[in-house]
XYZ file of C-alpha atoms in Angstrom:
533
model
C 96.640 182.231 169.436
C 93.273 183.149 170.985
C 93.633 185.568 173.980
C 91.791 183.738 176.786
C 90.883 187.045 178.579
C 89.476 188.367 175.282
C 87.348 185.211 174.546
C 86.016 184.699 178.103
C 82.690 186.452 177.100
C 80.568 186.408 173.780
C 78.055 188.903 172.554
C 74.415 188.253 172.983
C 73.775 187.499 169.462
C 72.712 183.630 169.396
C 69.352 184.644 168.016
C 68.528 181.328 166.148
C 69.413 179.269 169.153
C 67.365 181.283 171.491
C 64.306 181.097 169.260
C 64.540 177.452 169.050
C 64.599 177.184 172.928
C 61.411 179.330 173.020
C 59.907 177.184 170.454
C 60.687 173.829 172.373
C 58.896 175.369 175.330
C 55.847 176.259 173.265
C 55.567 172.790 171.865
C 55.648 171.193 175.276
C 52.837 173.522 176.397
C 50.754 172.507 173.254
C 50.440 168.950 174.283
C 47.490 167.466 176.002
C 48.512 165.281 179.111
C 44.996 163.843 179.247
C 45.243 162.450 175.710
C 48.796 160.880 175.909
C 50.353 164.247 174.901
C 48.406 164.646 171.684
C 49.298 168.134 170.284
C 46.784 170.877 170.158
C 46.814 172.187 166.490
C 45.040 175.403 167.325
C 45.614 178.012 170.037
C 42.411 180.198 169.709
C 42.895 183.577 171.048
C 39.610 185.356 170.210
C 36.814 185.599 171.359
C 38.196 183.844 174.291
C 41.448 181.668 174.589
C 41.294 177.876 174.333
C 43.361 175.142 172.982
C 41.584 173.061 170.317
C 42.164 169.641 168.958
C 41.583 169.397 165.094
C 42.325 166.755 162.448
C 45.640 168.246 162.075
C 46.793 167.361 165.641
C 48.096 163.962 164.480
C 49.792 163.301 161.129
C 50.749 166.996 160.615
C 51.566 168.175 164.216
C 53.089 165.021 165.504
C 55.293 165.018 162.450
C 56.418 168.616 162.549
C 57.016 168.635 166.270
C 59.086 165.462 166.155
C 60.900 167.106 163.259
C 61.404 170.272 165.371
C 62.986 168.540 168.419
C 65.225 166.467 166.331
C 66.659 169.111 164.240
C 66.737 171.775 167.141
C 68.698 169.713 169.665
C 72.053 169.765 167.829
C 71.782 173.582 167.576
C 71.099 174.279 171.250
C 72.406 171.266 172.986
C 69.085 171.267 174.882
C 68.065 168.126 176.813
C 64.818 169.339 178.080
C 61.427 167.832 176.936
C 62.765 164.383 176.149
C 59.559 162.719 177.437
C 57.472 164.913 175.161
C 59.622 164.275 172.335
C 59.335 160.474 172.957
C 55.492 160.616 173.344
C 55.296 162.505 169.995
C 57.379 159.914 168.173
C 55.238 157.187 169.813
C 51.988 158.832 168.654
C 53.577 159.436 165.184
C 53.473 155.723 164.486
C 49.687 155.562 165.223
C 48.765 158.352 162.922
C 46.761 157.809 159.756
C 48.759 159.279 156.754
C 45.614 159.569 154.664
C 43.363 161.281 157.134
C 44.086 164.027 154.828
C 46.247 163.843 151.648
C 48.481 166.428 153.123
C 49.411 164.302 156.168
C 51.187 161.581 154.256
C 53.942 164.108 153.114
C 54.428 165.453 156.596
C 54.793 162.089 158.147
C 57.115 161.031 155.459
C 59.310 164.067 156.125
C 59.390 163.158 159.909
C 60.392 159.488 159.097
C 63.102 160.706 156.687
C 64.498 162.849 159.364
C 64.388 159.868 161.891
C 66.213 157.767 159.306
C 68.919 160.242 158.555
C 69.559 160.679 162.385
C 69.757 156.947 162.965
C 70.035 155.144 159.755
C 68.720 151.319 159.868
C 66.902 148.846 157.635
C 63.928 149.220 159.894
C 64.000 153.026 159.020
C 64.207 152.240 155.420
C 61.418 149.762 155.727
C 59.117 152.340 157.291
C 59.657 154.930 154.654
C 59.421 152.707 151.734
C 56.256 151.015 153.084
C 54.666 154.479 153.237
C 55.733 155.249 149.730
C 54.119 152.106 148.607
C 50.917 153.081 150.285
C 51.116 156.535 148.690
C 51.671 155.038 145.230
C 48.426 153.080 145.740
C 46.467 156.208 146.392
C 47.629 158.160 143.376
C 46.310 158.336 139.821
C 48.694 157.120 137.313
C 48.728 158.202 133.535
C 51.293 157.957 130.972
C 54.675 158.808 132.781
C 53.196 160.838 135.610
C 51.301 160.496 138.805
C 49.144 162.852 140.921
C 46.542 162.856 143.560
C 44.097 165.066 141.774
C 44.221 167.124 138.551
C 42.207 170.249 137.586
C 40.404 170.557 134.286
C 42.390 170.744 131.092
C 44.085 174.207 130.741
C 43.840 175.172 134.344
C 46.821 177.334 135.568
C 47.785 179.258 138.647
C 48.456 182.556 136.889
C 44.842 182.736 135.538
C 42.917 180.481 137.898
C 44.512 180.750 141.288
C 42.217 180.653 144.321
C 42.843 182.469 147.565
C 41.451 181.320 151.043
C 41.296 177.616 149.807
C 44.425 175.474 149.374
C 42.513 172.269 148.312
C 42.369 173.566 144.713
C 46.005 173.185 144.191
C 47.386 170.005 142.757
C 50.741 170.455 144.666
C 48.740 170.680 147.907
C 48.987 166.897 148.672
C 52.246 166.399 146.858
C 54.682 168.933 148.057
C 55.646 167.213 151.237
C 55.719 163.713 149.650
C 58.015 165.035 147.067
C 60.402 166.802 149.277
C 60.696 163.807 151.591
C 61.440 161.414 148.733
C 63.911 163.919 147.059
C 65.936 163.956 150.359
C 65.549 160.256 150.954
C 66.783 159.225 147.534
C 69.859 161.423 148.036
C 70.957 159.059 150.812
C 69.637 155.750 149.851
C 69.428 153.683 146.656
C 65.695 153.361 146.423
C 64.696 153.053 142.667
C 60.871 152.574 143.273
C 60.961 155.844 145.383
C 62.921 157.614 142.702
C 60.519 156.515 140.160
C 57.543 157.624 142.226
C 59.275 160.992 142.793
C 59.940 161.530 139.071
C 56.388 160.772 138.120
C 55.051 163.410 140.398
C 57.731 165.719 139.264
C 56.818 165.288 135.687
C 53.052 165.888 136.792
C 53.906 169.102 138.466
C 56.123 170.559 135.746
C 54.226 169.499 132.709
C 50.682 168.792 133.545
C 49.482 170.330 136.726
C 49.368 174.041 135.599
C 51.312 175.097 138.606
C 54.294 176.997 136.969
C 54.411 178.486 133.443
C 57.402 177.876 131.145
C 59.735 180.508 132.854
C 58.649 179.430 136.557
C 56.044 182.200 137.271
C 53.019 181.300 139.395
C 50.163 182.578 141.689
C 48.363 181.134 144.594
C 49.278 179.820 148.040
C 52.981 179.172 148.525
C 52.898 176.786 151.351
C 49.505 175.897 152.180
C 48.907 174.992 148.464
C 52.282 173.238 148.381
C 53.836 175.375 145.625
C 57.036 176.273 147.278
C 57.302 172.908 148.948
C 57.065 171.204 145.687
C 59.523 173.685 144.092
C 62.065 172.835 146.857
C 61.606 169.265 145.936
C 62.064 169.634 142.246
C 65.120 171.776 142.787
C 66.837 168.961 144.926
C 65.971 166.325 142.421
C 67.261 168.607 139.396
C 70.398 169.227 141.235
C 71.000 165.640 141.778
C 70.276 164.696 138.281
C 71.938 167.740 136.621
C 68.701 168.810 135.101
C 69.758 172.290 134.189
C 66.269 173.199 132.735
C 64.457 172.632 135.955
C 67.219 174.154 137.973
C 66.905 177.337 136.091
C 63.125 177.313 136.478
C 63.161 176.624 140.232
C 65.626 179.535 140.508
C 62.986 181.629 138.675
C 60.412 180.400 141.051
C 62.332 181.845 144.006
C 63.296 185.113 142.054
C 59.358 185.412 141.146
C 58.418 184.864 144.877
C 60.890 187.641 145.945
C 59.045 190.077 143.676
C 55.982 189.726 146.045
C 57.978 189.535 149.093
C 59.878 192.019 151.285
C 63.555 192.363 151.253
C 63.645 191.485 155.080
C 61.709 188.070 154.424
C 57.955 188.525 154.517
C 56.704 185.879 152.207
C 53.176 185.881 151.229
C 51.068 182.750 151.562
C 49.156 184.131 148.577
C 51.269 185.365 145.730
C 49.288 187.666 143.528
C 46.865 190.025 145.169
C 47.778 192.943 147.537
C 47.022 193.009 151.236
C 48.384 189.379 151.671
C 49.363 187.610 154.710
C 52.469 185.937 155.596
C 52.451 182.293 157.041
C 55.735 181.120 158.833
C 55.562 178.011 156.941
C 55.930 180.055 153.800
C 59.267 181.775 155.014
C 60.482 178.182 155.828
C 60.069 177.023 152.188
C 61.319 180.091 150.813
C 64.497 179.844 152.941
C 64.997 176.111 152.002
C 64.756 177.031 148.292
C 67.023 179.952 148.591
C 69.591 178.037 150.352
C 69.745 175.481 147.596
C 70.458 178.393 145.182
C 73.009 179.776 147.238
C 74.756 176.506 147.973
C 74.858 175.201 144.530
C 74.335 178.135 141.973
C 75.110 181.611 143.391
C 76.498 182.305 146.825
C 75.419 185.900 146.534
C 71.897 184.619 147.532
C 73.236 183.878 151.081
C 72.872 187.728 151.651
C 69.185 187.411 151.046
C 68.770 184.399 153.386
C 70.741 186.058 156.165
C 68.389 189.038 155.858
C 65.429 186.662 155.960
C 66.864 184.904 159.123
C 67.691 188.093 160.999
C 64.485 189.859 160.407
C 60.995 188.265 159.451
C 61.841 184.818 160.625
C 62.684 186.147 164.043
C 59.967 188.725 164.271
C 57.271 186.154 163.180
C 57.935 184.368 166.690
C 55.480 185.608 169.289
C 57.399 186.806 172.304
C 54.924 189.391 173.619
C 51.690 187.588 174.841
C 49.796 190.505 176.634
C 48.805 192.031 173.235
C 47.297 188.690 172.036
C 45.667 187.688 175.557
C 43.484 190.761 176.425
C 40.950 190.431 179.124
C 41.852 186.876 179.841
C 40.901 185.169 183.278
C 43.941 185.560 185.331
C 43.761 181.991 186.745
C 43.819 180.583 183.113
C 46.214 183.197 181.632
C 49.473 181.250 182.547
C 48.386 178.231 180.439
C 47.761 180.213 177.287
C 50.944 182.302 177.823
C 53.166 179.254 177.891
C 51.582 177.839 174.833
C 51.676 181.091 172.898
C 55.141 182.334 173.946
C 57.677 181.077 171.390
C 55.076 180.096 168.747
C 55.469 181.361 165.384
C 52.575 183.401 163.769
C 50.285 181.782 161.230
C 49.442 185.202 159.674
C 51.394 188.358 159.699
C 51.740 191.723 157.932
C 54.848 193.301 156.944
C 54.843 195.606 159.974
C 52.618 193.704 162.535
C 50.914 190.612 163.770
C 47.644 192.534 164.180
C 46.000 189.950 161.786
C 47.228 187.179 163.942
C 44.933 187.792 166.970
C 42.210 185.278 166.293
C 44.407 182.026 166.504
C 47.807 180.502 166.036
C 48.287 177.279 164.281
C 50.846 174.670 165.516
C 52.244 173.919 161.970
C 54.082 177.228 162.084
C 55.783 176.535 165.325
C 57.250 173.535 163.790
C 58.139 175.234 160.622
C 59.760 178.142 162.446
C 62.126 175.799 164.186
C 62.903 173.975 161.070
C 63.770 177.339 159.372
C 66.137 178.340 162.092
C 67.734 174.951 161.635
C 68.087 175.294 157.850
C 69.859 178.672 158.202
C 72.093 177.549 161.137
C 73.170 174.428 159.138
C 74.367 176.480 156.177
C 76.189 179.133 158.264
C 79.335 176.973 158.122
C 79.907 174.261 155.577
C 83.083 172.107 154.682
C 83.702 170.976 150.963
C 86.891 169.573 149.602
C 88.877 170.356 152.808
C 87.830 174.103 152.618
C 85.662 175.431 155.318
C 83.277 178.286 154.293
C 81.439 180.836 156.412
C 78.601 181.864 154.466
C 76.490 183.841 156.982
C 77.627 186.136 159.855
C 75.393 184.513 162.477
C 76.869 183.033 165.756
C 77.232 179.464 165.978
C 79.910 176.780 166.794
C 81.053 174.092 164.549
C 83.621 171.295 164.424
C 85.716 173.433 162.267
C 85.265 176.945 163.537
C 83.412 179.030 165.892
C 81.428 182.010 164.446
C 81.018 184.881 166.641
C 79.061 187.736 165.289
C 78.634 191.092 166.876
C 75.919 192.359 164.408
C 73.792 194.405 164.584
C 75.551 196.244 167.349
C 79.162 196.181 165.763
C 80.631 195.560 162.527
C 82.746 192.659 163.860
C 82.926 189.084 162.970
C 85.262 186.776 165.022
C 86.271 183.170 163.966
C 87.996 180.759 166.336
C 89.791 178.149 164.403
C 89.183 174.399 165.463
C 90.132 172.606 162.298
C 90.039 174.763 159.331
C 93.576 175.202 157.721
C 91.835 176.736 154.563
C 88.885 179.123 155.267
C 86.557 181.167 153.163
C 84.436 184.034 154.481
C 81.807 185.796 152.672
C 82.027 189.584 152.856
C 78.766 191.312 153.818
C 77.357 192.672 150.576
C 76.381 196.002 152.174
C 80.079 196.835 153.126
C 82.582 198.259 150.757
C 85.513 195.883 150.727
C 88.086 198.695 151.168
C 86.419 199.387 154.490
C 87.194 195.929 155.959
C 90.114 195.236 158.166
C 91.131 191.636 158.524
C 93.435 190.263 161.238
C 94.765 186.977 162.608
C 95.704 186.987 166.329
C 95.583 190.775 166.192
C 98.082 191.200 163.379
C 96.379 192.978 160.245
C 96.840 191.060 156.973
C 96.167 192.027 153.330
C 93.438 189.931 151.664
C 92.057 189.839 148.223
C 88.205 189.867 147.525
C 87.381 186.883 145.199
C 84.920 187.109 142.297
C 82.327 185.041 144.351
C 82.290 187.736 147.179
C 84.486 185.776 149.575
C 87.933 186.128 151.041
C 90.294 183.169 151.456
C 92.754 182.425 154.352
C 95.171 179.494 154.049
C 97.629 177.892 156.717
C 95.387 178.681 159.763
C 96.171 176.671 162.934
C 93.944 175.471 165.642
C 93.295 178.070 168.323
C 93.885 181.164 166.030
C 91.553 184.085 166.003
C 90.407 185.509 162.731
C 88.721 188.919 162.896
C 86.847 190.963 160.544
C 86.044 194.687 161.319
C 83.772 196.817 159.082
C 81.569 199.941 159.693
C 77.941 199.422 160.580
C 75.837 201.749 158.480
C 72.369 203.015 159.267
C 70.003 203.763 156.318
C 66.366 204.349 155.693
C 64.561 203.107 152.618
C 60.965 203.125 151.329
C 59.898 199.607 150.053
C 56.560 198.690 148.703
C 55.090 195.466 149.881
C 51.838 193.864 149.019
C 50.482 197.303 147.951
C 51.689 199.364 150.928
C 54.693 201.647 151.241
C 56.813 200.962 154.280
C 59.614 203.149 155.654
C 62.374 200.789 156.703
C 65.320 201.609 158.929
C 68.264 199.264 158.458
C 71.359 198.777 160.705
C 73.632 196.691 158.432
C 71.363 193.983 157.155
C 69.141 194.015 160.411
C 65.855 195.916 160.338
C 65.494 198.290 163.311
C 62.136 199.634 162.544
C 59.302 199.325 159.885
C 56.570 201.943 159.598
C 53.648 201.877 159.508
C 53.433 199.279 162.212
C 50.473 197.720 163.897
C 48.294 199.120 166.633
C 48.085 195.859 168.669
C 51.313 193.797 167.918
C 53.756 196.047 165.962
C 56.888 194.300 164.635
C 60.424 195.487 164.495
C 60.435 197.581 167.540
C 64.165 197.104 167.837
C 65.355 200.370 169.204
C 67.527 198.286 171.653
C 69.826 197.263 168.662
C 70.939 200.865 168.242
C 73.613 200.609 170.937
C 77.104 200.870 169.774
C 78.669 197.947 171.803
C 77.235 194.372 171.838
C 75.995 193.285 175.230
C 78.039 190.488 176.473
C 77.690 187.279 178.380
C 80.193 185.254 180.148
C 81.280 181.971 178.754
C 80.296 180.312 175.393
C 76.458 180.184 174.769
C 75.361 176.962 173.377
C 78.955 175.545 173.384
C 77.699 172.085 172.701
C 76.369 172.944 169.245
C 78.589 171.520 166.743
C 76.858 169.466 164.069
C 73.893 167.086 163.970
C 73.491 164.025 161.802
C 70.638 165.384 159.680
C 71.332 167.789 156.913
C 68.968 169.243 154.356
């Protein structure tokens, strides 16, 4: 059984949880107390800092921030900012979903989350009433529906526009489709399914978004392309539409060709010198997790690299480079709103192109991405518990304690997992791994899917995997630029060239050989929420 002295401390590797807590604070400091806690969409940094209200404050920000608090609390156990969350939820009900077509999808996503968290007939009524209103705004032809369509023959591979997302037929549809896809997985709602399928047929067969294989160009998130792809994949998995499943997998693989191996996702697939929006990382993670969960578990290695690296680096944790020459009396206000926000623009090695402003949408999306990864670290299916990623978290079945990137060590405290599967890191040779139960080394076999399986485990036992941490340097070309990347396991320690103002991956502190420890169990309350995507 677990040695109490050994387990009195934990490594300081709860990165997702820490990021969410920083994000919670940033949200609270982006609300306007003089306008009933109306969110500020924009934090302008140049030429002088100020918080600005925009059209996106309401249907978009209220939705994303409601979503963020709801998803993030089970991960952290946090009880702060309850009044702020309640104010956002109240304001959400007053928002106009059609102030911009994009708003309806974001609001629908928030309402689906609220329903999943506390199912009720009233919650169903809100969602289905909004779906009816959306249907009334759409154009309907033959067996498909759309908000707008481009001229016959338009397609993203030849006619993609950059800098303007309004030209993409998926821009107003992606969020709507994603919300309805998740809702109809939980509720028998024929009208919602019909609307979802009509939009899906438009995107796949009429809109010009994807070619026959699943290739595309253009804005990944702001144009709604990857958001729609996630919705199409969810629906196809539920209906066993193998053709669409294969095409949406190609969409993800195609996106990877323009991205970095550490998770920099362009919101502008096509041209070089692109920029990464944190919202795009979230969509890519969501689509990739669906592939890993239902098609090929080897994709979990990709998603873990994304989470450990660009997702975390895109969160702003150094405010001074972004706030030069600010009036010292006003500086704390802007620091509180900036610290913990996620970047709206980033280069593979810096946030130098994020100095003008930071949008609130990426703050909500960053927390959602952390949640999506956290929720897939541990899954239970058919009485078998699977540990898919070596990231620290607790659960009802097993506590996952990762020592990476400092040490090649993964500890699993058994709560209720008689049968356990653990994915072996893809950058480690299997013969170099030592597995023990309560300190006794055991022999295990590597299964074809890259997992080891242990049966007969009892509550309180400690499973430990030990493996070497290797440091390697690689050159990778991303968005037209060669980068020298130093890896420690699957964690990026440095990327060069980096920026002059806000360089990323300055992680020399991760080179130490022993993980820093904290007493007790961080985020011990995190087990599982009611919402799952």
